[in-house]
Structures are given as C-alpha cells and as structure tokens.
Short mmCIF file of C-alpha atoms in Angstrom, two decimals:
data_model
loop_
_atom_site.label_atom_id
_atom_site.label_comp_id
_atom_site.label_asym_id
_atom_site.label_seq_id
_atom_site.Cartn_x
_atom_site.Cartn_y
_atom_site.Cartn_z
CA UNK M 1 -0.06 -0.09 -0.09
CA UNK M 2 1.34 3.41 -1.03
CA UNK M 3 1.35 6.39 1.45
CA UNK M 4 -1.62 8.50 0.70
CA UNK M 5 -0.94 12.15 1.08
CA UNK M 6 -4.13 14.09 1.69
CA UNK M 7 -5.11 17.38 2.83
CA UNK M 8 -6.97 15.92 5.88
CA UNK M 9 -3.69 13.98 6.95
CA UNK M 10 -1.74 17.37 6.68
CA UNK M 11 -4.02 19.13 8.88
CA UNK M 12 -3.65 16.34 11.52
CA UNK M 13 0.07 16.69 11.45
CA UNK M 14 -0.13 20.27 12.14
CA UNK M 15 -2.55 19.99 15.00
CA UNK M 16 -0.95 17.42 16.82
CA UNK M 17 1.73 18.93 19.47
CA UNK M 18 3.98 15.92 19.99
CA UNK M 19 7.24 15.64 18.04
CA UNK M 20 6.63 13.25 14.94
CA UNK M 21 9.66 12.66 12.82
CA UNK M 22 12.62 10.66 14.00
CA UNK M 23 15.42 9.30 11.69
CA UNK M 24 13.28 10.56 8.75
CA UNK M 25 10.50 8.27 9.65
CA UNK M 26 7.08 9.68 10.08
CA UNK M 27 5.48 8.95 13.45
CA UNK M 28 2.22 11.09 12.86
CA UNK M 29 -1.13 9.59 13.71
CA UNK M 30 -2.42 7.43 10.94
CA UNK M 31 -4.56 4.50 10.12
CA UNK M 32 -8.17 4.27 11.41
CA UNK M 33 -7.74 6.65 14.13
CA UNK M 34 -6.56 9.36 11.80
CA UNK M 35 -9.86 9.03 10.00
CA UNK M 36 -12.87 11.35 10.89
CA UNK M 37 -15.51 8.74 10.38
CA UNK M 38 -18.78 8.66 8.45
CA UNK M 39 -20.64 11.96 8.69
CA UNK M 40 -24.04 11.69 10.33
CA UNK M 41 -22.90 8.81 12.71
CA UNK M 42 -22.19 8.80 16.39
CA UNK M 43 -18.66 7.70 15.56
CA UNK M 44 -17.93 10.87 13.39
CA UNK M 45 -15.26 13.33 14.60
CA UNK M 46 -14.02 16.13 12.54
CA UNK M 47 -10.25 16.05 12.09
CA UNK M 48 -10.05 12.53 13.48
CA UNK M 49 -8.42 11.54 16.75
CA UNK M 50 -6.79 14.64 18.44
CA UNK M 51 -7.00 13.61 22.09
CA UNK M 52 -6.48 16.52 24.59
CA UNK M 53 -5.72 18.98 22.06
CA UNK M 54 -6.79 22.43 23.03
CA UNK M 55 -6.90 21.54 26.73
CA UNK M 56 -4.53 22.42 29.62
CA UNK M 57 -1.23 20.67 29.51
CA UNK M 58 -0.68 19.26 32.93
CA UNK M 59 1.78 17.04 34.95
CA UNK M 60 0.40 14.29 37.14
CA UNK M 61 2.76 13.87 40.21
CA UNK M 62 0.88 10.79 41.75
CA UNK M 63 -1.97 8.41 41.18
CA UNK M 64 -4.63 10.83 42.51
CA UNK M 65 -3.66 13.58 39.90
CA UNK M 66 -3.48 11.07 37.13
CA UNK M 67 -6.99 9.68 37.91
CA UNK M 68 -8.46 13.25 38.37
CA UNK M 69 -7.20 14.40 35.15
CA UNK M 70 -7.94 11.46 32.90
CA UNK M 71 -11.61 11.11 34.42
CA UNK M 72 -12.25 14.74 33.99
CA UNK M 73 -15.03 16.09 31.44
CA UNK M 74 -12.41 18.79 30.44
CA UNK M 75 -9.77 18.05 27.83
CA UNK M 76 -6.22 17.66 29.11
CA UNK M 77 -2.77 16.74 27.76
CA UNK M 78 -1.39 14.76 30.69
CA UNK M 79 2.28 14.27 31.15
CA UNK M 80 3.91 11.83 33.49
CA UNK M 81 7.75 11.25 34.14
CA UNK M 82 7.81 8.59 36.77
CA UNK M 83 6.36 5.34 37.73
CA UNK M 84 2.95 5.56 39.38
CA UNK M 85 0.97 2.83 41.36
CA UNK M 86 -1.46 3.42 44.13
CA UNK M 87 1.19 3.20 46.56
CA UNK M 88 -0.97 1.55 49.18
CA UNK M 89 0.72 -1.52 50.68
CA UNK M 90 -0.92 -4.95 50.82
CA UNK M 91 0.15 -8.49 51.22
CA UNK M 92 -0.60 -11.41 48.98
CA UNK M 93 0.23 -15.16 49.17
CA UNK M 94 2.41 -14.98 46.09
CA UNK M 95 2.85 -12.49 43.11
CA UNK M 96 2.09 -15.40 40.77
CA UNK M 97 -1.52 -15.88 42.41
CA UNK M 98 -2.20 -12.66 44.13
CA UNK M 99 -4.60 -14.00 46.62
CA UNK M 100 -4.89 -11.56 49.62
CA UNK M 101 -3.56 -12.65 52.98
CA UNK M 102 -6.10 -12.74 55.87
CA UNK M 103 -3.70 -10.65 57.90
CA UNK M 104 -2.61 -7.20 56.29
CA UNK M 105 0.03 -6.19 59.00
CA UNK M 106 2.95 -7.54 56.90
CA UNK M 107 3.33 -10.81 59.24
CA UNK M 108 2.56 -13.01 56.27
CA UNK M 109 2.62 -12.99 52.52
CA UNK M 110 4.53 -10.93 50.01
CA UNK M 111 4.14 -7.09 49.57
CA UNK M 112 2.53 -5.63 46.67
CA UNK M 113 0.14 -2.58 46.24
CA UNK M 114 -3.50 -2.45 45.91
CA UNK M 115 -4.88 -1.92 42.47
CA UNK M 116 -7.12 0.70 41.15
CA UNK M 117 -9.15 1.87 37.87
CA UNK M 118 -9.20 4.93 35.83
CA UNK M 119 -12.36 5.69 33.85
CA UNK M 120 -10.81 7.48 31.00
CA UNK M 121 -13.02 10.24 29.73
CA UNK M 122 -12.97 11.68 26.09
CA UNK M 123 -10.69 14.36 24.88
CA UNK M 124 -7.66 13.19 26.54
CA UNK M 125 -3.82 12.63 25.69
CA UNK M 126 -1.59 10.88 28.24
CA UNK M 127 2.18 11.04 27.42
CA UNK M 128 5.06 9.34 29.29
CA UNK M 129 8.14 11.46 29.54
CA UNK M 130 11.51 9.38 29.37
CA UNK M 131 14.33 9.98 32.11
CA UNK M 132 17.98 10.39 31.30
CA UNK M 133 18.38 6.64 30.92
CA UNK M 134 15.32 6.26 28.45
CA UNK M 135 13.11 4.87 31.01
CA UNK M 136 9.52 5.83 30.65
CA UNK M 137 6.82 5.80 33.39
CA UNK M 138 5.30 2.35 34.45
CA UNK M 139 1.74 2.18 35.56
CA UNK M 140 1.36 -0.84 37.72
CA UNK M 141 -1.75 -2.57 38.86
CA UNK M 142 -4.01 0.12 37.36
CA UNK M 143 -6.43 -0.62 34.67
CA UNK M 144 -7.21 1.97 32.23
CA UNK M 145 -10.89 1.76 31.22
CA UNK M 146 -12.53 3.73 28.15
CA UNK M 147 -16.15 3.06 28.70
CA UNK M 148 -18.26 4.79 25.84
CA UNK M 149 -15.26 7.14 25.37
CA UNK M 150 -14.05 9.09 22.21
CA UNK M 151 -10.88 10.85 21.26
CA UNK M 152 -8.23 9.52 23.40
CA UNK M 153 -4.32 9.33 22.60
CA UNK M 154 -1.89 7.32 24.89
CA UNK M 155 1.85 7.30 23.98
CA UNK M 156 5.30 6.29 25.30
CA UNK M 157 4.06 4.66 28.52
CA UNK M 158 4.60 1.11 30.05
CA UNK M 159 1.56 -0.89 31.61
CA UNK M 160 1.53 -4.05 33.93
CA UNK M 161 -0.85 -5.77 36.17
CA UNK M 162 2.03 -7.80 37.71
CA UNK M 163 1.24 -8.50 41.31
CA UNK M 164 -2.21 -7.13 41.41
CA UNK M 165 -4.16 -8.51 44.40
CA UNK M 166 -7.31 -10.59 44.29
CA UNK M 167 -9.83 -11.76 46.85
CA UNK M 168 -8.89 -15.10 48.28
CA UNK M 169 -12.12 -16.69 47.47
CA UNK M 170 -13.23 -14.75 44.60
CA UNK M 171 -12.51 -14.30 40.77
CA UNK M 172 -9.47 -12.73 39.48
CA UNK M 173 -10.69 -9.25 39.84
CA UNK M 174 -8.67 -6.15 40.69
CA UNK M 175 -9.00 -5.27 44.42
CA UNK M 176 -8.67 -1.78 45.46
CA UNK M 177 -8.56 -0.22 48.97
CA UNK M 178 -11.26 2.50 49.13
CA UNK M 179 -12.49 4.24 52.21
CA UNK M 180 -11.17 1.61 54.54
CA UNK M 181 -12.23 -1.43 52.73
CA UNK M 182 -11.17 -3.87 50.10
CA UNK M 183 -13.17 -3.47 46.97
CA UNK M 184 -13.17 -5.18 43.55
CA UNK M 185 -13.03 -2.77 40.92
CA UNK M 186 -13.05 -4.78 37.52
CA UNK M 187 -11.06 -6.98 35.29
CA UNK M 188 -7.24 -7.01 35.25
CA UNK M 189 -6.91 -5.41 31.69
CA UNK M 190 -4.17 -3.03 31.16
CA UNK M 191 -6.26 -1.22 28.71
CA UNK M 192 -9.94 -1.84 28.16
CA UNK M 193 -11.97 -0.28 25.34
CA UNK M 194 -15.66 -0.87 25.38
CA UNK M 195 -19.14 0.46 25.07
CA UNK M 196 -21.73 -1.04 27.29
CA UNK M 197 -22.37 1.24 30.21
CA UNK M 198 -26.14 1.25 29.45
CA UNK M 199 -26.77 -1.22 26.48
CA UNK M 200 -24.06 -2.86 24.11
CA UNK M 201 -26.70 -2.35 21.43
CA UNK M 202 -26.79 1.39 21.59
CA UNK M 203 -23.69 2.57 23.33
CA UNK M 204 -20.68 3.38 21.29
CA UNK M 205 -16.85 4.56 21.54
CA UNK M 206 -14.37 5.90 18.98
CA UNK M 207 -11.11 7.52 18.13
CA UNK M 208 -8.25 5.99 20.19
CA UNK M 209 -4.69 5.96 19.23
CA UNK M 210 -2.38 3.81 21.49
CA UNK M 211 1.43 4.17 20.24
CA UNK M 212 4.85 3.43 21.32
CA UNK M 213 3.73 1.66 24.54
CA UNK M 214 4.85 -1.34 26.37
CA UNK M 215 2.60 -4.17 27.77
CA UNK M 216 3.39 -6.99 29.89
CA UNK M 217 2.56 -9.08 32.91
CA UNK M 218 4.27 -12.36 33.34
CA UNK M 219 4.80 -14.15 36.65
CA UNK M 220 1.41 -15.79 36.46
CA UNK M 221 0.43 -19.05 38.00
CA UNK M 222 -2.23 -19.74 35.27
CA UNK M 223 -3.51 -18.20 32.18
CA UNK M 224 -6.56 -16.75 33.86
CA UNK M 225 -4.48 -14.80 36.48
CA UNK M 226 -4.28 -11.56 34.22
CA UNK M 227 -6.94 -10.55 31.59
CA UNK M 228 -5.98 -8.52 28.34
CA UNK M 229 -3.12 -6.13 27.55
CA UNK M 230 -5.32 -4.12 25.22
CA UNK M 231 -9.02 -5.26 24.80
CA UNK M 232 -11.56 -3.87 22.55
CA UNK M 233 -15.28 -4.96 23.00
CA UNK M 234 -18.75 -3.61 21.60
CA UNK M 235 -19.22 -0.92 19.20
CA UNK M 236 -16.00 0.84 19.17
CA UNK M 237 -14.47 2.22 15.92
CA UNK M 238 -11.55 4.11 14.29
CA UNK M 239 -8.71 2.79 16.56
CA UNK M 240 -5.05 2.60 15.82
CA UNK M 241 -2.69 0.53 17.82
CA UNK M 242 0.90 1.13 16.50
CA UNK M 243 4.54 0.61 17.51
CA UNK M 244 3.89 -1.25 20.66
CA UNK M 245 5.57 -3.94 22.61
CA UNK M 246 3.44 -6.79 23.95
CA UNK M 247 5.36 -9.46 25.86
CA UNK M 248 5.47 -12.03 28.56
CA UNK M 249 1.85 -12.67 28.86
CA UNK M 250 -1.01 -15.43 28.17
CA UNK M 251 -4.07 -13.84 26.68
CA UNK M 252 -2.92 -10.63 24.87
CA UNK M 253 -5.67 -8.80 23.09
CA UNK M 254 -9.38 -9.70 22.82
CA UNK M 255 -11.29 -7.70 20.23
CA UNK M 256 -14.90 -8.90 20.46
CA UNK M 257 -15.85 -10.66 23.80
CA UNK M 258 -18.20 -13.20 22.19
CA UNK M 259 -20.07 -14.30 19.09
CA UNK M 260 -22.96 -11.86 19.90
CA UNK M 261 -20.56 -8.85 20.26
CA UNK M 262 -20.81 -8.07 16.51
CA UNK M 263 -22.25 -4.78 15.16
CA UNK M 264 -22.36 -3.46 11.82
CA UNK M 265 -18.97 -1.69 10.95
CA UNK M 266 -17.83 -2.40 14.54
CA UNK M 267 -14.19 -2.27 15.67
CA UNK M 268 -12.29 -0.75 12.77
CA UNK M 269 -8.80 -1.06 13.91
CA UNK M 270 -5.32 -0.44 12.40
CA UNK M 271 -2.68 -2.70 14.14
CA UNK M 272 0.74 -1.83 12.67
CA UNK M 273 4.54 -2.13 13.67
CA UNK M 274 3.63 -3.96 16.90
CA UNK M 275 6.08 -6.37 18.50
CA UNK M 276 4.54 -9.60 19.99
CA UNK M 277 7.37 -11.40 21.88
CA UNK M 278 7.14 -14.33 24.16
CA UNK M 279 3.31 -14.44 24.38
CA UNK M 280 2.89 -17.95 25.97
CA UNK M 281 -1.00 -18.00 25.23
CA UNK M 282 -2.85 -16.53 22.47
CA UNK M 283 -4.80 -13.58 21.26
CA UNK M 284 -2.66 -11.56 18.86
CA UNK M 285 -5.53 -10.70 18.65
CA UNK M 286 -8.61 -13.00 18.89
CA UNK M 287 -10.94 -11.14 16.52
CA UNK M 288 -14.74 -11.49 16.25
CA UNK M 289 -16.46 -9.23 13.92
CA UNK M 290 -15.03 -5.84 12.71
CA UNK M 291 -12.22 -5.07 10.17
CA UNK M 292 -8.62 -5.14 11.11
CA UNK M 293 -5.71 -3.88 8.97
CA UNK M 294 -2.82 -6.12 10.36
CA UNK M 295 0.35 -4.59 8.94
CA UNK M 296 4.10 -4.78 9.52
CA UNK M 297 3.65 -6.80 12.90
CA UNK M 298 6.27 -8.87 14.20
CA UNK M 299 5.45 -12.25 16.28
CA UNK M 300 8.62 -13.81 17.79
CA UNK M 301 8.26 -16.92 20.13
CA UNK M 302 4.53 -16.71 20.59
CA UNK M 303 2.00 -19.36 20.61
CA UNK M 304 -1.44 -18.93 19.15
CA UNK M 305 -1.51 -15.61 17.14
CA UNK M 306 -4.17 -13.62 15.16
CA UNK M 307 -7.39 -15.69 15.47
CA UNK M 308 -10.09 -14.72 13.01
CA UNK M 309 -13.37 -15.66 14.41
CA UNK M 310 -16.99 -15.23 13.57
CA UNK M 311 -17.74 -12.43 11.04
CA UNK M 312 -14.20 -11.15 11.31
CA UNK M 313 -12.37 -9.54 8.29
CA UNK M 314 -8.85 -9.02 8.07
CA UNK M 315 -6.10 -7.80 5.79
CA UNK M 316 -2.43 -9.38 6.55
CA UNK M 317 -0.02 -6.95 5.13
CA UNK M 318 3.78 -7.35 5.25
CA UNK M 319 4.08 -9.12 8.48
CA UNK M 320 7.02 -11.32 9.81
CA UNK M 321 6.43 -14.38 12.16
CA UNK M 322 9.40 -16.13 13.67
CA UNK M 323 9.15 -19.34 15.85
CA UNK M 324 5.38 -19.41 16.31
CA UNK M 325 3.10 -22.12 16.98
CA UNK M 326 0.24 -20.66 14.74
CA UNK M 327 0.79 -16.80 13.74
CA UNK M 328 -2.52 -16.85 12.01
CA UNK M 329 -5.47 -19.01 12.53
CA UNK M 330 -7.84 -18.14 9.61
CA UNK M 331 -10.45 -21.05 9.89
CA UNK M 332 -12.44 -19.90 12.87
CA UNK M 333 -15.28 -18.37 10.78
CA UNK M 334 -13.82 -15.17 9.64
CA UNK M 335 -12.46 -13.90 6.32
CA UNK M 336 -8.86 -13.13 5.39
CA UNK M 337 -7.04 -11.35 2.75
CA UNK M 338 -3.29 -11.41 2.24
CA UNK M 339 -1.35 -8.81 0.31
CA UNK M 340 0.22 -10.47 -2.64
CA UNK M 341 2.53 -7.60 -3.93
CA UNK M 342 6.07 -8.68 -4.05
CA UNK M 343 7.84 -8.26 -0.75
CA UNK M 344 4.61 -7.20 1.05
CA UNK M 345 3.10 -10.52 1.87
CA UNK M 346 3.67 -12.37 4.92
CA UNK M 347 6.95 -14.40 6.14
CA UNK M 348 6.83 -17.57 8.16
CA UNK M 349 10.29 -18.22 9.81
CA UNK M 350 10.44 -21.54 11.92
CA UNK M 351 6.57 -21.70 12.28
CA UNK M 352 4.81 -24.73 13.03
CA UNK M 353 1.31 -24.15 11.54
CA UNK M 354 0.99 -22.01 8.45
CA UNK M 355 -1.18 -21.10 5.55
CA UNK M 356 -0.61 -22.85 2.49
CA UNK M 357 -1.40 -22.70 -1.35
CA UNK M 358 -1.88 -18.80 -1.25
CA UNK M 359 0.08 -16.15 -3.05
CA UNK M 360 2.17 -13.69 -1.18
CA UNK M 361 3.55 -16.15 1.46
CA UNK M 362 7.25 -17.01 1.90
CA UNK M 363 8.77 -19.79 4.18
CA UNK M 364 11.91 -19.50 5.96
CA UNK M 365 13.70 -22.18 7.90
CA UNK M 366 10.70 -24.41 7.29
CA UNK M 367 10.67 -27.61 9.17
CA UNK M 368 10.37 -30.90 7.36
CA UNK M 369 6.83 -31.38 8.44
CA UNK M 370 4.50 -28.73 9.79
CA UNK M 371 1.89 -29.56 12.71
CA UNK M 372 -0.82 -28.26 10.56
CA UNK M 373 -1.44 -26.53 7.43
CA UNK M 374 -4.30 -24.06 6.83
CA UNK M 375 -5.03 -24.69 3.02
CA UNK M 376 -6.30 -21.58 1.38
CA UNK M 377 -9.10 -23.54 0.14
CA UNK M 378 -10.33 -24.44 3.57
CA UNK M 379 -11.21 -20.98 4.75
CA UNK M 380 -13.06 -17.78 3.41
CA UNK M 381 -10.86 -15.51 1.49
CA UNK M 382 -11.71 -11.77 1.33
CA UNK M 383 -10.75 -9.10 -1.19
CA UNK M 384 -11.03 -6.43 1.53
CA UNK M 385 -8.26 -3.83 2.01
CA UNK M 386 -8.85 -0.63 3.94
CA UNK M 387 -8.73 1.85 1.16
CA UNK M 388 -11.36 -0.15 -0.70
CA UNK M 389 -13.95 1.24 1.73
CA UNK M 390 -12.31 4.23 3.17
CA UNK M 391 -10.58 6.24 0.35
CA UNK M 392 -8.93 8.62 2.76
CA UNK M 393 -7.16 5.77 4.76
CA UNK M 394 -3.54 6.17 4.89
CA UNK M 395 -0.37 4.86 6.80
CA UNK M 396 2.83 6.79 7.10
CA UNK M 397 5.33 4.00 6.67
CA UNK M 398 4.77 0.45 4.90
CA UNK M 399 7.74 -1.50 5.28
CA UNK M 400 8.79 -4.82 3.32
CA UNK M 401 7.86 -7.74 5.32
CA UNK M 402 11.77 -8.92 5.51
CA UNK M 403 12.39 -5.50 7.21
CA UNK M 404 9.84 -5.83 9.86
CA UNK M 405 12.12 -7.47 12.61
CA UNK M 406 14.62 -4.69 12.32
CA UNK M 407 12.11 -1.96 12.09
CA UNK M 408 10.10 -3.33 15.27
CA UNK M 409 13.19 -4.02 17.20
CA UNK M 410 14.25 -0.42 16.74
CA UNK M 411 11.04 1.44 17.26
CA UNK M 412 8.30 -0.69 18.80
CA UNK M 413 7.69 0.00 22.54
CA UNK M 414 8.19 2.94 25.09
CA UNK M 415 11.18 5.09 25.06
CA UNK M 416 12.26 4.40 21.51
CA UNK M 417 11.42 7.87 20.27
CA UNK M 418 10.98 11.39 21.83
CA UNK M 419 7.36 12.10 21.94
CA UNK M 420 7.19 15.42 23.81
CA UNK M 421 9.59 18.05 23.27
CA UNK M 422 7.72 21.10 24.75
CA UNK M 423 7.88 22.61 28.18
CA UNK M 424 6.78 20.23 30.96
CA UNK M 425 4.79 22.13 33.78
CA UNK M 426 5.11 21.75 37.38
CA UNK M 427 2.04 20.25 39.28
CA UNK M 428 -0.57 22.97 39.87
CA UNK M 429 -3.16 22.66 42.77
CA UNK M 430 -5.69 24.72 40.76
CA UNK M 431 -5.56 22.46 37.96
CA UNK M 432 -6.07 19.53 40.14
CA UNK M 433 -8.98 20.99 41.98
CA UNK M 434 -10.67 21.80 38.67
CA UNK M 435 -10.28 18.13 37.52
CA UNK M 436 -11.68 16.87 40.70
CA UNK M 437 -14.66 19.10 40.30
CA UNK M 438 -15.41 17.96 36.87
CA UNK M 439 -15.30 14.37 37.32
CA UNK M 440 -17.14 12.18 34.46
CA UNK M 441 -20.33 10.75 35.76
CA UNK M 442 -19.76 6.97 35.02
CA UNK M 443 -20.63 4.35 37.65
CA UNK M 444 -18.74 4.94 40.92
CA UNK M 445 -16.20 7.18 39.27
CA UNK M 446 -14.16 9.19 41.92
CA UNK M 447 -10.62 10.31 42.74
CA UNK M 448 -8.88 8.51 45.53
CA UNK M 449 -6.00 9.98 47.83
CA UNK M 450 -2.89 8.10 48.87
CA UNK M 451 -4.62 6.18 51.63
CA UNK M 452 -7.67 5.04 49.45
CA UNK M 453 -10.05 7.82 50.55
CA UNK M 454 -12.26 9.55 48.20
CA UNK M 455 -11.42 13.27 47.32
CA UNK M 456 -14.62 15.38 47.25
CA UNK M 457 -13.01 18.83 46.88
CA UNK M 458 -9.39 20.35 47.08
CA UNK M 459 -8.38 23.22 49.22
CA UNK M 460 -6.70 25.83 46.72
CA UNK M 461 -6.00 28.39 49.52
CA UNK M 462 -2.63 26.86 50.06
CA UNK M 463 -0.40 28.51 47.17
CA UNK M 464 2.85 28.89 48.79
CA UNK M 465 3.69 26.71 51.69
CA UNK M 466 6.68 27.26 54.09
CA UNK M 467 9.72 24.85 53.89
CA UNK M 468 9.43 22.37 56.60
CA UNK M 469 13.06 21.82 58.30
CA UNK M 470 12.00 19.79 61.21
CA UNK M 471 10.42 16.41 60.75
CA UNK M 472 6.89 16.12 62.49
CA UNK M 473 5.96 13.28 64.84
CA UNK M 474 3.67 11.08 62.90
CA UNK M 475 1.60 10.98 66.25
CA UNK M 476 0.74 14.60 65.59
CA UNK M 477 0.13 14.79 62.00
CA UNK M 478 -3.06 14.09 59.85
CA UNK M 479 -3.49 13.53 56.24
CA UNK M 480 -6.01 15.41 54.13
CA UNK M 481 -8.78 12.95 54.88
CA UNK M 482 -8.40 13.54 58.59
CA UNK M 483 -6.67 10.20 59.48
CA UNK M 484 -3.71 10.02 61.63
CA UNK M 485 -0.51 9.52 59.57
CA UNK M 486 1.62 6.59 60.42
CA UNK M 487 4.51 7.82 57.99
CA UNK M 488 5.11 11.06 56.61
CA UNK M 489 5.68 11.24 52.75
CA UNK M 490 7.58 13.89 51.05
CA UNK M 491 5.48 16.25 48.75
CA UNK M 492 2.29 15.49 50.67
CA UNK M 493 0.18 18.02 52.77
CA UNK M 494 -0.57 17.27 56.40
CA UNK M 495 -2.36 19.05 59.04
CA UNK M 496 -0.80 19.67 62.45
CA UNK M 497 -2.25 21.69 65.22
CA UNK M 498 -4.83 23.01 62.68
CA UNK M 499 -2.30 24.20 60.12
CA UNK M 500 -1.59 22.78 56.84
CA UNK M 501 2.02 21.82 56.11
CA UNK M 502 3.66 20.57 52.96
CA UNK M 503 6.38 17.93 53.61
CA UNK M 504 9.64 18.71 51.66
#
C-alpha cells in the first residue's frame, strides 16, 4: 500500500503537538484513528483523533492527579515522568497468584500494592516522559478503562498488572483499597476499550490511538491470572494500535468478547508495527467481527496468534512471524485477505502451523513437516483492503515484510523515540482542583487519595507553603482526609495543630 498524502492528513500533522519525525520516519497519527469517520454517525469526529488538543497541559505527580485529570470532562494533555501505582501496601500469598492474605499487617505474605481503576473520559492525551536513561513511566496494577469514550491518545507509557491483588475466595478481579475497605473494581486489563455502560446495542466509543507503549505481565500461575493487555469490545470504531511492545503474557488482546458482540462496521482497527514477543498463550489478537488492518507486525516466540473468528474481516499486510506455533488462525469463521504484492506478503520463519497454497507467502527455515497447514481452500478468502472502503485511509510507513524484525526492534515500545519536546509544567493545585470538580459521571467514578479515601474537593488556598525543616512526629500529623498519619511522605500535605503543612 502506498502512502496516501491528503489534505486531511496534513491538517492532522499540523495540530498534533508531539514531536513526530525521527530518523526521517514519520510517526504522525495514521490508520483508522486518523480518519474522521462517516458523517451523520455517532462515531464521526471532524479532524480525526486529536486527544486533549486545545486543553490544559498538566503534569500528574501521583496516582490521584493522574486519575483526576483522565476522568475529568475537560480536555487535558497529561504528562507523567515517573512510575505510578496506588502506593497503598497490601500482602498476597504470592505474586504469581495474588490472593490477599487474611492478615494485612506484614506478618505474612509478600508485599505488593492495591490496584485501582481509571475511567478515562473523552478528549485526553496521556504521554510518558522518558528519564535520562530512556526509561518511561510504568503504571502498575492500574487498569485504564475507556467506557463509551471518544478521542483519546496514549503514547510512550508502560503498563503491567504484575502482582495485582485478588480476593482469596473470589474471581481474578482487581482489588482496590477504598474508604477503609477492600473493593473489587473490575477485570485486570491493562487497557480496556468498550461501550456497554447502559446497553451494548446502543452505546458506542471511537477514536483511540495507542502508540509506542509497552504491555506485559508475566509471573502468572495460570492463564487466567491476568486479563488482556489491550482489549476492545462492543461498538468501538476508528482505532489505531501502533509501534507497541507486547510481551510475557498469556491472553494478549481480545477484540470482540463473544459471538454476539458483533455490530455493523464495529471495531475498525489498524494494528501496525507492533512487536509481540514471548506470548505464551494466545490472542494476537482474537478477533470477532470488525475490520482489522494487520500490517508490519512482528510475532516472535509466540503461541496462537491472530485468530479470526465469527464474521471477522482481516487484511494481513507485510508481517513477519518467527518461531511461532500458529501465527494466523484463519479457519474460525472469519475472512482473510493477504497482500500479494512482491515483498509485501507475509513471512513464516521456523513456524509450526502455516497457511499454504496462497500467493504472497514466504517460508524461511521451514521444518520437514508442519504440525498443521491451513490450506487456502479451507477458509473464506476476502478481497478487503482498508482503502477499498475508506478512500482517505493512509499509513505513514509501509515496510517490506523482510524489514519488519529490524524496524520493530528499533522503534516498537516505549522510550524508543522522543514524543514530547515542549515545556513540562509543574503540578498545579488549581488544575487538580478543577479536575476533581469536573469528574465524569460513570458508575462509581471518583478520585482517591494516597490512603484510598475519596477526594470530594481540594483546598486551593494553599499556594505557597513554608519549607519544613524539622520532621513532625507522625503521631501529631493528619492527612487531608483527617486520618492520623503513620508515615510522612515527601510532597504530601498534612495537618498539624490546625495548620496545613507541605512535607519537603
């Protein structure tokens, strides 16, 4: 596929504020996320995905601020430059299972932190800022849920559920610490994109770009310990998942939760330049319904790969599969098209189950006998390509299949390119207060402090605080929720003798 240069794409390049060109390669938004959609539909968004463009640029210094900004109804560009978890300690039997211990005083078990959920609202951009060593922020045991959400950009961040606690006698659900009690808050997906707040038949979501991020879990006792890395369910359209690294996990990406989760035109997804490495299970992705452009992806040392199920339509375009069990499973009820242009088909390298009798496929280091062959006559072949339906569809870089391993090794994942080159603001209490006061109404959405207590309002009267030279005895200090502090944390506000003091 040749790059299509359109006025609409040039406009998108102009309005996106992040740095976009590295080594002469264009990293602007592209694929379905760059497409505005069909006028007159709920999913239409003039200009395509722009995230928090036009909103306030803020820096999230802790989990509470991150949660507040991303859940606000106002547009924000949120910058993070360090690892974030809830920071609330808890103890589990083992990280591989995560069962919460009966005693939570540290006398038994292994230490981890309680998990949490962020209900991402529309019109948001989240960007990770790398440190001098190139490390980007890691979000641990926090699920990012886009429920009926439109217009979100996430770039240059790392995500893991490793060590997330679950109830001892319950399902593998994330357990948070809220208002003095343990509370289940949902599936342990790193990112979940869905649209079933009221009804999956009428709800919708659209326009999401997830780019240059890293997703992993590992350390699991069984394949059900964690859920998806990036899951897409219900009627969500115009999504691009690009230049990401997915590794050390079992069930990676579920796009369509069941055979009934199929809607007209649902789940239009561009999946390009992603590096799937050491996925011990499946779902790269498991696709039900929808249209997926699967381009320039690299699977290495993986088990079951891209699984085309009921009413799914896919276009395999210049991908490289190395040492995989079954990189593509085309016989599950979907339709598959493979690019047949010279150098832009797919390459199987040391793979065990392959598609045969189809043009555009190369076989490298092939075994003497395959475990299974998917003969092209045994599944439904499609003629679909993205530009066939959407003439304005474009991708910035279309690499030859043979070049995909080197390209993905160099550019896929967090910290591989510089995303943000502008000024990074300092945390601002007024911005935080505004975000808390404009929380999206979605279920039990709220903002929680470092002790797991709900924040209802923020005192903005504290603008300049005196430097604290002596350490307060914890027994005389109280946090902003009025609870006695057992430890004093740098950068946090405490109350002592009726006065608010910032610990420095």
